[in-house]
Amino acid sequence: MAAGWAFPADWPLAEVDEVCAAMLEDADPGDALVRLGRARAEAGAGLSETLLDLAALHAVLTDASHIVSPDVDALPSRMVRMTALGWADVVTKQAGECAAEDPLTGLATAAYLRTRLGEVYRETPVAPLEYALVMLRLDVHRASGWSRVVAMTLVSEALRTVFDGGETLASLGPCVAAVLVRRDELLARRVSNLRVLAADRLADDPNVRPVGPAKVWVEQLPDTHAQARALLTSLGR
């Protein structure tokens, strides 16, 4: 965490275990690194962050005294190449499939929400005062892959039920959703309704019992669109 990979929720991946196993067994890590690169891209990590994480691992394996400031330039070129290839595979595919809606949850993509925020900030100079983000995050650290998908599908239904007045509902990550709303006297009640309805939806399905309760809160928008874009990136992790 001090040297890289600052989001612990990203750690419990089979791809991480495969890379570590290959390194410990002195086996060829090439294929495992490709898969790790893909997994990091799917989690929203940029290439520089992905390679910094890899440099932290390399520092541990070579000279742990440098772990606090790992050097990406010290990475073997093949490690960089294989990881970057996996990362680029996903990014290229995402660029070619930039639909505005997630097919499973029916929520808009994070890219669409960023575009919508840009419109809001151009529309009014007091966007942070007039608008807010209602956030929903699931605790999925004990849930397997399919349980996570089912849980997000269920809570997305709750989101659409509570916010049915034309608000922008978007998925920011595998377990995070956001709603761009106008601030009004009903906002607190709607947030409370979402919290209750999401809990009911999750409790009704035995397939999502490993999933913890949904955390629901209101996030204030920052002063500028650039800051809002950075906020979305951090909230989606």
C-alpha atoms as a PDB file:
ATOM      1  CA  MET A   1       0.000   0.000   0.000  1.00  0.00           C
ATOM      2  CA  ALA A   2       2.918   2.377   0.645  1.00  0.00           C
ATOM      3  CA  ALA A   3       4.512   1.730  -2.729  1.00  0.00           C
ATOM      4  CA  GLY A   4       1.596   1.091  -5.048  1.00  0.00           C
ATOM      5  CA  TRP A   5      -1.757  -0.661  -5.417  1.00  0.00           C
ATOM      6  CA  ALA A   6      -3.474   1.720  -3.050  1.00  0.00           C
ATOM      7  CA  PHE A   7      -6.928   0.073  -3.254  1.00  0.00           C
ATOM      8  CA  PRO A   8      -7.011  -3.136  -1.153  1.00  0.00           C
ATOM      9  CA  ALA A   9     -10.381  -4.092  -2.630  1.00  0.00           C
ATOM     10  CA  ASP A  10      -8.537  -4.772  -5.898  1.00  0.00           C
ATOM     11  CA  TRP A  11      -6.265  -7.411  -4.336  1.00  0.00           C
ATOM     12  CA  PRO A  12      -8.394 -10.595  -4.058  1.00  0.00           C
ATOM     13  CA  LEU A  13      -7.995 -11.651  -7.688  1.00  0.00           C
ATOM     14  CA  ALA A  14      -7.092 -15.035  -9.124  1.00  0.00           C
ATOM     15  CA  GLU A  15      -4.735 -13.181 -11.491  1.00  0.00           C
ATOM     16  CA  VAL A  16      -2.776 -11.815  -8.539  1.00  0.00           C
ATOM     17  CA  ASP A  17      -2.399 -15.296  -7.057  1.00  0.00           C
ATOM     18  CA  GLU A  18      -1.273 -16.681 -10.425  1.00  0.00           C
ATOM     19  CA  VAL A  19       1.483 -14.087 -10.794  1.00  0.00           C
ATOM     20  CA  CYS A  20       2.678 -14.616  -7.229  1.00  0.00           C
ATOM     21  CA  ALA A  21       2.664 -18.403  -7.683  1.00  0.00           C
ATOM     22  CA  ALA A  22       4.673 -18.134 -10.907  1.00  0.00           C
ATOM     23  CA  MET A  23       7.237 -15.867  -9.237  1.00  0.00           C
ATOM     24  CA  LEU A  24       7.594 -18.115  -6.182  1.00  0.00           C
ATOM     25  CA  GLU A  25       7.900 -21.261  -8.306  1.00  0.00           C
ATOM     26  CA  ASP A  26      10.437 -19.601 -10.618  1.00  0.00           C
ATOM     27  CA  ALA A  27       8.133 -20.397 -13.564  1.00  0.00           C
ATOM     28  CA  ASP A  28       7.519 -18.305 -16.670  1.00  0.00           C
ATOM     29  CA  PRO A  29       5.086 -15.562 -15.522  1.00  0.00           C
ATOM     30  CA  GLY A  30       4.308 -14.309 -19.031  1.00  0.00           C
ATOM     31  CA  ASP A  31       0.746 -15.609 -19.415  1.00  0.00           C
ATOM     32  CA  ALA A  32      -0.082 -14.738 -15.798  1.00  0.00           C
ATOM     33  CA  LEU A  33       1.168 -11.190 -16.330  1.00  0.00           C
ATOM     34  CA  VAL A  34      -1.025 -10.796 -19.420  1.00  0.00           C
ATOM     35  CA  ARG A  35      -4.029 -11.872 -17.384  1.00  0.00           C
ATOM     36  CA  LEU A  36      -3.032  -9.510 -14.562  1.00  0.00           C
ATOM     37  CA  GLY A  37      -2.782  -6.616 -17.005  1.00  0.00           C
ATOM     38  CA  ARG A  38      -6.281  -7.393 -18.247  1.00  0.00           C
ATOM     39  CA  ALA A  39      -7.661  -7.585 -14.711  1.00  0.00           C
ATOM     40  CA  ARG A  40      -6.096  -4.246 -13.724  1.00  0.00           C
ATOM     41  CA  ALA A  41      -7.534  -2.545 -16.828  1.00  0.00           C
ATOM     42  CA  GLU A  42     -10.978  -3.976 -16.087  1.00  0.00           C
ATOM     43  CA  ALA A  43     -10.687  -2.580 -12.542  1.00  0.00           C
ATOM     44  CA  GLY A  44     -10.069   0.890 -13.984  1.00  0.00           C
ATOM     45  CA  ALA A  45      -6.340   1.135 -13.263  1.00  0.00           C
ATOM     46  CA  GLY A  46      -4.271   3.171 -15.713  1.00  0.00           C
ATOM     47  CA  LEU A  47      -1.126   1.757 -17.298  1.00  0.00           C
ATOM     48  CA  SER A  48       1.208   3.808 -15.103  1.00  0.00           C
ATOM     49  CA  GLU A  49      -0.573   2.601 -11.949  1.00  0.00           C
ATOM     50  CA  THR A  50      -0.491  -0.994 -13.220  1.00  0.00           C
ATOM     51  CA  LEU A  51       3.251  -0.849 -13.863  1.00  0.00           C
ATOM     52  CA  LEU A  52       3.889   0.840 -10.492  1.00  0.00           C
ATOM     53  CA  ASP A  53       2.108  -2.087  -8.820  1.00  0.00           C
ATOM     54  CA  LEU A  54       4.328  -4.460 -10.775  1.00  0.00           C
ATOM     55  CA  ALA A  55       7.408  -2.492  -9.736  1.00  0.00           C
ATOM     56  CA  ALA A  56       6.375  -2.870  -6.093  1.00  0.00           C
ATOM     57  CA  LEU A  57       6.240  -6.648  -6.562  1.00  0.00           C
ATOM     58  CA  HIS A  58       9.609  -6.637  -8.317  1.00  0.00           C
ATOM     59  CA  ALA A  59      11.123  -4.600  -5.472  1.00  0.00           C
ATOM     60  CA  VAL A  60       9.939  -7.192  -2.946  1.00  0.00           C
ATOM     61  CA  LEU A  61      11.456 -10.008  -4.993  1.00  0.00           C
ATOM     62  CA  THR A  62      14.799  -8.299  -5.489  1.00  0.00           C
ATOM     63  CA  ASP A  63      15.620  -5.706  -2.842  1.00  0.00           C
ATOM     64  CA  ALA A  64      12.876  -5.031  -0.335  1.00  0.00           C
ATOM     65  CA  SER A  65      14.662  -1.913   0.912  1.00  0.00           C
ATOM     66  CA  HIS A  66      13.355  -0.119  -2.185  1.00  0.00           C
ATOM     67  CA  ILE A  67       9.731  -1.050  -1.643  1.00  0.00           C
ATOM     68  CA  VAL A  68       8.744   2.437  -0.476  1.00  0.00           C
ATOM     69  CA  SER A  69       9.803   3.951  -3.821  1.00  0.00           C
ATOM     70  CA  PRO A  70       9.760   1.197  -6.464  1.00  0.00           C
ATOM     71  CA  ASP A  71      11.362   2.045  -9.794  1.00  0.00           C
ATOM     72  CA  VAL A  72       9.328   1.201 -12.881  1.00  0.00           C
ATOM     73  CA  ASP A  73      12.452   1.639 -15.011  1.00  0.00           C
ATOM     74  CA  ALA A  74      14.054  -1.259 -13.117  1.00  0.00           C
ATOM     75  CA  LEU A  75      11.412  -3.720 -14.307  1.00  0.00           C
ATOM     76  CA  PRO A  76      12.572  -6.379 -16.777  1.00  0.00           C
ATOM     77  CA  SER A  77      11.340  -5.412 -20.232  1.00  0.00           C
ATOM     78  CA  ARG A  78       9.462  -8.694 -20.709  1.00  0.00           C
ATOM     79  CA  MET A  79       7.443  -8.137 -17.519  1.00  0.00           C
ATOM     80  CA  VAL A  80       6.494  -4.682 -18.737  1.00  0.00           C
ATOM     81  CA  ARG A  81       5.633  -5.908 -22.224  1.00  0.00           C
ATOM     82  CA  MET A  82       3.438  -8.840 -21.160  1.00  0.00           C
ATOM     83  CA  THR A  83       1.548  -6.807 -18.566  1.00  0.00           C
ATOM     84  CA  ALA A  84       1.067  -3.876 -20.953  1.00  0.00           C
ATOM     85  CA  LEU A  85      -0.225  -6.220 -23.672  1.00  0.00           C
ATOM     86  CA  GLY A  86      -2.927  -7.555 -21.356  1.00  0.00           C
ATOM     87  CA  TRP A  87      -3.845  -4.057 -20.214  1.00  0.00           C
ATOM     88  CA  ALA A  88      -4.021  -2.779 -23.811  1.00  0.00           C
ATOM     89  CA  ASP A  89      -6.247  -5.686 -24.884  1.00  0.00           C
ATOM     90  CA  VAL A  90      -8.977  -4.563 -22.501  1.00  0.00           C
ATOM     91  CA  VAL A  91      -8.617  -0.836 -23.160  1.00  0.00           C
ATOM     92  CA  THR A  92      -8.767  -1.383 -26.921  1.00  0.00           C
ATOM     93  CA  LYS A  93     -11.881  -3.517 -26.574  1.00  0.00           C
ATOM     94  CA  GLN A  94     -13.526  -0.944 -24.307  1.00  0.00           C
ATOM     95  CA  ALA A  95     -12.803   1.800 -26.827  1.00  0.00           C
ATOM     96  CA  GLY A  96     -14.495  -0.218 -29.550  1.00  0.00           C
ATOM     97  CA  GLU A  97     -17.529  -1.080 -27.451  1.00  0.00           C
ATOM     98  CA  CYS A  98     -18.328   2.259 -25.860  1.00  0.00           C
ATOM     99  CA  ALA A  99     -22.037   1.691 -25.416  1.00  0.00           C
ATOM    100  CA  ALA A 100     -23.805   4.161 -23.177  1.00  0.00           C
ATOM    101  CA  GLU A 101     -25.529   1.478 -21.096  1.00  0.00           C
ATOM    102  CA  ASP A 102     -24.443  -1.585 -19.154  1.00  0.00           C
ATOM    103  CA  PRO A 103     -26.375  -4.553 -20.621  1.00  0.00           C
ATOM    104  CA  LEU A 104     -26.733  -6.393 -17.285  1.00  0.00           C
ATOM    105  CA  THR A 105     -27.766  -3.640 -14.915  1.00  0.00           C
ATOM    106  CA  GLY A 106     -29.328  -1.219 -17.382  1.00  0.00           C
ATOM    107  CA  LEU A 107     -27.302   1.590 -15.796  1.00  0.00           C
ATOM    108  CA  ALA A 108     -25.434   4.130 -17.890  1.00  0.00           C
ATOM    109  CA  THR A 109     -21.680   3.799 -18.209  1.00  0.00           C
ATOM    110  CA  ALA A 110     -19.215   5.903 -16.241  1.00  0.00           C
ATOM    111  CA  ALA A 111     -18.205   7.574 -19.520  1.00  0.00           C
ATOM    112  CA  TYR A 112     -21.789   8.712 -20.074  1.00  0.00           C
ATOM    113  CA  LEU A 113     -21.987  10.109 -16.532  1.00  0.00           C
ATOM    114  CA  ARG A 114     -18.772  12.076 -17.122  1.00  0.00           C
ATOM    115  CA  THR A 115     -20.333  13.519 -20.284  1.00  0.00           C
ATOM    116  CA  ARG A 116     -23.536  14.368 -18.422  1.00  0.00           C
ATOM    117  CA  LEU A 117     -21.556  16.094 -15.681  1.00  0.00           C
ATOM    118  CA  GLY A 118     -19.811  18.187 -18.313  1.00  0.00           C
ATOM    119  CA  GLU A 119     -23.220  19.326 -19.550  1.00  0.00           C
ATOM    120  CA  VAL A 120     -24.304  20.199 -16.019  1.00  0.00           C
ATOM    121  CA  TYR A 121     -21.198  22.264 -15.308  1.00  0.00           C
ATOM    122  CA  ARG A 122     -21.660  24.144 -18.592  1.00  0.00           C
ATOM    123  CA  GLU A 123     -25.342  24.673 -17.858  1.00  0.00           C
ATOM    124  CA  THR A 124     -24.964  26.435 -14.522  1.00  0.00           C
ATOM    125  CA  PRO A 125     -22.099  28.160 -12.685  1.00  0.00           C
ATOM    126  CA  VAL A 126     -23.435  26.824  -9.370  1.00  0.00           C
ATOM    127  CA  ALA A 127     -23.593  23.131 -10.315  1.00  0.00           C
ATOM    128  CA  PRO A 128     -22.167  21.940  -6.940  1.00  0.00           C
ATOM    129  CA  LEU A 129     -25.012  23.712  -5.140  1.00  0.00           C
ATOM    130  CA  GLU A 130     -27.812  22.536  -7.420  1.00  0.00           C
ATOM    131  CA  TYR A 131     -26.699  18.946  -8.020  1.00  0.00           C
ATOM    132  CA  ALA A 132     -25.267  16.041  -6.043  1.00  0.00           C
ATOM    133  CA  LEU A 133     -24.335  12.395  -6.507  1.00  0.00           C
ATOM    134  CA  VAL A 134     -26.228   9.705  -4.649  1.00  0.00           C
ATOM    135  CA  MET A 135     -23.758   6.854  -4.238  1.00  0.00           C
ATOM    136  CA  LEU A 136     -24.369   3.156  -3.638  1.00  0.00           C
ATOM    137  CA  ARG A 137     -21.545   0.734  -2.871  1.00  0.00           C
ATOM    138  CA  LEU A 138     -21.810  -3.000  -2.174  1.00  0.00           C
ATOM    139  CA  ASP A 139     -19.515  -4.855   0.202  1.00  0.00           C
ATOM    140  CA  VAL A 140     -18.502  -7.777  -2.041  1.00  0.00           C
ATOM    141  CA  HIS A 141     -15.181  -8.871  -0.546  1.00  0.00           C
ATOM    142  CA  ARG A 142     -16.710 -12.225   0.535  1.00  0.00           C
ATOM    143  CA  ALA A 143     -18.752 -12.774  -2.642  1.00  0.00           C
ATOM    144  CA  SER A 144     -17.791 -14.761  -5.737  1.00  0.00           C
ATOM    145  CA  GLY A 145     -18.069 -13.435  -9.285  1.00  0.00           C
ATOM    146  CA  TRP A 146     -21.661 -14.392 -10.134  1.00  0.00           C
ATOM    147  CA  SER A 147     -22.976 -13.297  -6.733  1.00  0.00           C
ATOM    148  CA  ARG A 148     -21.523  -9.853  -7.369  1.00  0.00           C
ATOM    149  CA  VAL A 149     -23.263  -9.586 -10.749  1.00  0.00           C
ATOM    150  CA  VAL A 150     -26.613 -10.681  -9.315  1.00  0.00           C
ATOM    151  CA  ALA A 151     -26.296  -8.249  -6.407  1.00  0.00           C
ATOM    152  CA  MET A 152     -25.572  -5.289  -8.678  1.00  0.00           C
ATOM    153  CA  THR A 153     -28.492  -6.234 -10.907  1.00  0.00           C
ATOM    154  CA  LEU A 154     -30.818  -6.282  -7.887  1.00  0.00           C
ATOM    155  CA  VAL A 155     -29.695  -2.943  -6.482  1.00  0.00           C
ATOM    156  CA  SER A 156     -29.832  -1.334  -9.927  1.00  0.00           C
ATOM    157  CA  GLU A 157     -33.526  -2.225  -9.961  1.00  0.00           C
ATOM    158  CA  ALA A 158     -33.870  -0.463  -6.613  1.00  0.00           C
ATOM    159  CA  LEU A 159     -32.080   2.581  -8.038  1.00  0.00           C
ATOM    160  CA  ARG A 160     -34.450   2.781 -10.996  1.00  0.00           C
ATOM    161  CA  THR A 161     -37.461   2.412  -8.694  1.00  0.00           C
ATOM    162  CA  VAL A 162     -36.462   5.256  -6.388  1.00  0.00           C
ATOM    163  CA  PHE A 163     -34.996   7.583  -9.035  1.00  0.00           C
ATOM    164  CA  ASP A 164     -37.548   7.416 -11.841  1.00  0.00           C
ATOM    165  CA  GLY A 165     -37.733  11.082 -12.787  1.00  0.00           C
ATOM    166  CA  GLY A 166     -35.140  11.257 -15.561  1.00  0.00           C
ATOM    167  CA  GLU A 167     -32.035  11.308 -13.364  1.00  0.00           C
ATOM    168  CA  THR A 168     -28.780   9.894 -14.757  1.00  0.00           C
ATOM    169  CA  LEU A 169     -28.109   6.481 -13.166  1.00  0.00           C
ATOM    170  CA  ALA A 170     -24.667   5.052 -13.862  1.00  0.00           C
ATOM    171  CA  SER A 171     -22.365   2.202 -12.928  1.00  0.00           C
ATOM    172  CA  LEU A 172     -18.915   3.378 -11.796  1.00  0.00           C
ATOM    173  CA  GLY A 173     -17.452  -0.075 -11.145  1.00  0.00           C
ATOM    174  CA  PRO A 174     -18.277  -3.703 -10.409  1.00  0.00           C
ATOM    175  CA  CYS A 175     -19.854  -2.772  -7.062  1.00  0.00           C
ATOM    176  CA  VAL A 176     -20.444   1.001  -7.253  1.00  0.00           C
ATOM    177  CA  ALA A 177     -23.326   2.985  -8.748  1.00  0.00           C
ATOM    178  CA  ALA A 178     -24.097   6.697  -8.833  1.00  0.00           C
ATOM    179  CA  VAL A 179     -27.131   8.878  -9.522  1.00  0.00           C
ATOM    180  CA  LEU A 180     -26.810  12.497 -10.631  1.00  0.00           C
ATOM    181  CA  VAL A 181     -29.689  14.312  -8.920  1.00  0.00           C
ATOM    182  CA  ARG A 182     -30.930  17.826  -8.311  1.00  0.00           C
ATOM    183  CA  ARG A 183     -30.925  18.846  -4.688  1.00  0.00           C
ATOM    184  CA  ASP A 184     -34.437  19.323  -3.319  1.00  0.00           C
ATOM    185  CA  GLU A 185     -36.463  18.784  -0.164  1.00  0.00           C
ATOM    186  CA  LEU A 186     -37.171  15.136  -1.125  1.00  0.00           C
ATOM    187  CA  LEU A 187     -33.557  14.078  -1.547  1.00  0.00           C
ATOM    188  CA  ALA A 188     -33.038  12.840   2.027  1.00  0.00           C
ATOM    189  CA  ARG A 189     -36.229  10.766   1.871  1.00  0.00           C
ATOM    190  CA  ARG A 190     -35.274   9.234  -1.467  1.00  0.00           C
ATOM    191  CA  VAL A 191     -31.841   8.296  -0.140  1.00  0.00           C
ATOM    192  CA  SER A 192     -33.490   6.633   2.849  1.00  0.00           C
ATOM    193  CA  ASN A 193     -35.920   4.806   0.552  1.00  0.00           C
ATOM    194  CA  LEU A 194     -33.043   3.562  -1.594  1.00  0.00           C
ATOM    195  CA  ARG A 195     -31.207   2.259   1.460  1.00  0.00           C
ATOM    196  CA  VAL A 196     -34.264   0.286   2.599  1.00  0.00           C
ATOM    197  CA  LEU A 197     -35.248  -0.979  -0.851  1.00  0.00           C
ATOM    198  CA  ALA A 198     -31.712  -2.111  -1.704  1.00  0.00           C
ATOM    199  CA  ALA A 199     -31.538  -4.064   1.561  1.00  0.00           C
ATOM    200  CA  ASP A 200     -34.884  -5.706   0.778  1.00  0.00           C
ATOM    201  CA  ARG A 201     -33.787  -6.702  -2.728  1.00  0.00           C
ATOM    202  CA  LEU A 202     -30.567  -8.273  -1.440  1.00  0.00           C
ATOM    203  CA  ALA A 203     -32.345 -10.101   1.389  1.00  0.00           C
ATOM    204  CA  ASP A 204     -34.851 -11.677  -1.017  1.00  0.00           C
ATOM    205  CA  ASP A 205     -32.242 -13.547  -3.082  1.00  0.00           C
ATOM    206  CA  PRO A 206     -30.278 -16.395  -1.439  1.00  0.00           C
ATOM    207  CA  ASN A 207     -27.642 -16.185  -4.188  1.00  0.00           C
ATOM    208  CA  VAL A 208     -26.284 -12.905  -2.809  1.00  0.00           C
ATOM    209  CA  ARG A 209     -26.047 -13.709   0.888  1.00  0.00           C
ATOM    210  CA  PRO A 210     -22.228 -13.330   0.867  1.00  0.00           C
ATOM    211  CA  VAL A 211     -22.746  -9.702  -0.176  1.00  0.00           C
ATOM    212  CA  GLY A 212     -22.734  -7.208   2.664  1.00  0.00           C
ATOM    213  CA  PRO A 213     -25.277  -4.388   3.051  1.00  0.00           C
ATOM    214  CA  ALA A 214     -25.370  -1.589   0.514  1.00  0.00           C
ATOM    215  CA  LYS A 215     -23.781   1.645   1.676  1.00  0.00           C
ATOM    216  CA  VAL A 216     -25.775   4.642   0.428  1.00  0.00           C
ATOM    217  CA  TRP A 217     -24.714   8.260   0.818  1.00  0.00           C
ATOM    218  CA  VAL A 218     -24.817  11.702  -0.825  1.00  0.00           C
ATOM    219  CA  GLU A 219     -21.574  12.978  -2.357  1.00  0.00           C
ATOM    220  CA  GLN A 220     -21.188  16.720  -2.873  1.00  0.00           C
ATOM    221  CA  LEU A 221     -19.927  17.801  -6.285  1.00  0.00           C
ATOM    222  CA  PRO A 222     -16.637  19.716  -6.418  1.00  0.00           C
ATOM    223  CA  ASP A 223     -16.217  23.186  -7.905  1.00  0.00           C
ATOM    224  CA  THR A 224     -15.031  22.211 -11.404  1.00  0.00           C
ATOM    225  CA  HIS A 225     -15.778  19.562 -14.011  1.00  0.00           C
ATOM    226  CA  ALA A 226     -12.150  18.374 -13.944  1.00  0.00           C
ATOM    227  CA  GLN A 227     -12.399  17.808 -10.202  1.00  0.00           C
ATOM    228  CA  ALA A 228     -15.716  16.001 -10.723  1.00  0.00           C
ATOM    229  CA  ARG A 229     -14.126  13.643 -13.251  1.00  0.00           C
ATOM    230  CA  ALA A 230     -11.329  12.847 -10.786  1.00  0.00           C
ATOM    231  CA  LEU A 231     -13.940  12.280  -8.064  1.00  0.00           C
ATOM    232  CA  LEU A 232     -15.784   9.738 -10.230  1.00  0.00           C
ATOM    233  CA  THR A 233     -12.564   7.834 -10.815  1.00  0.00           C
ATOM    234  CA  SER A 234     -11.816   7.608  -7.083  1.00  0.00           C
ATOM    235  CA  LEU A 235     -15.401   6.699  -6.177  1.00  0.00           C
ATOM    236  CA  GLY A 236     -15.450   3.866  -8.689  1.00  0.00           C
ATOM    237  CA  ARG A 237     -12.524   2.067  -7.082  1.00  0.00           C
END
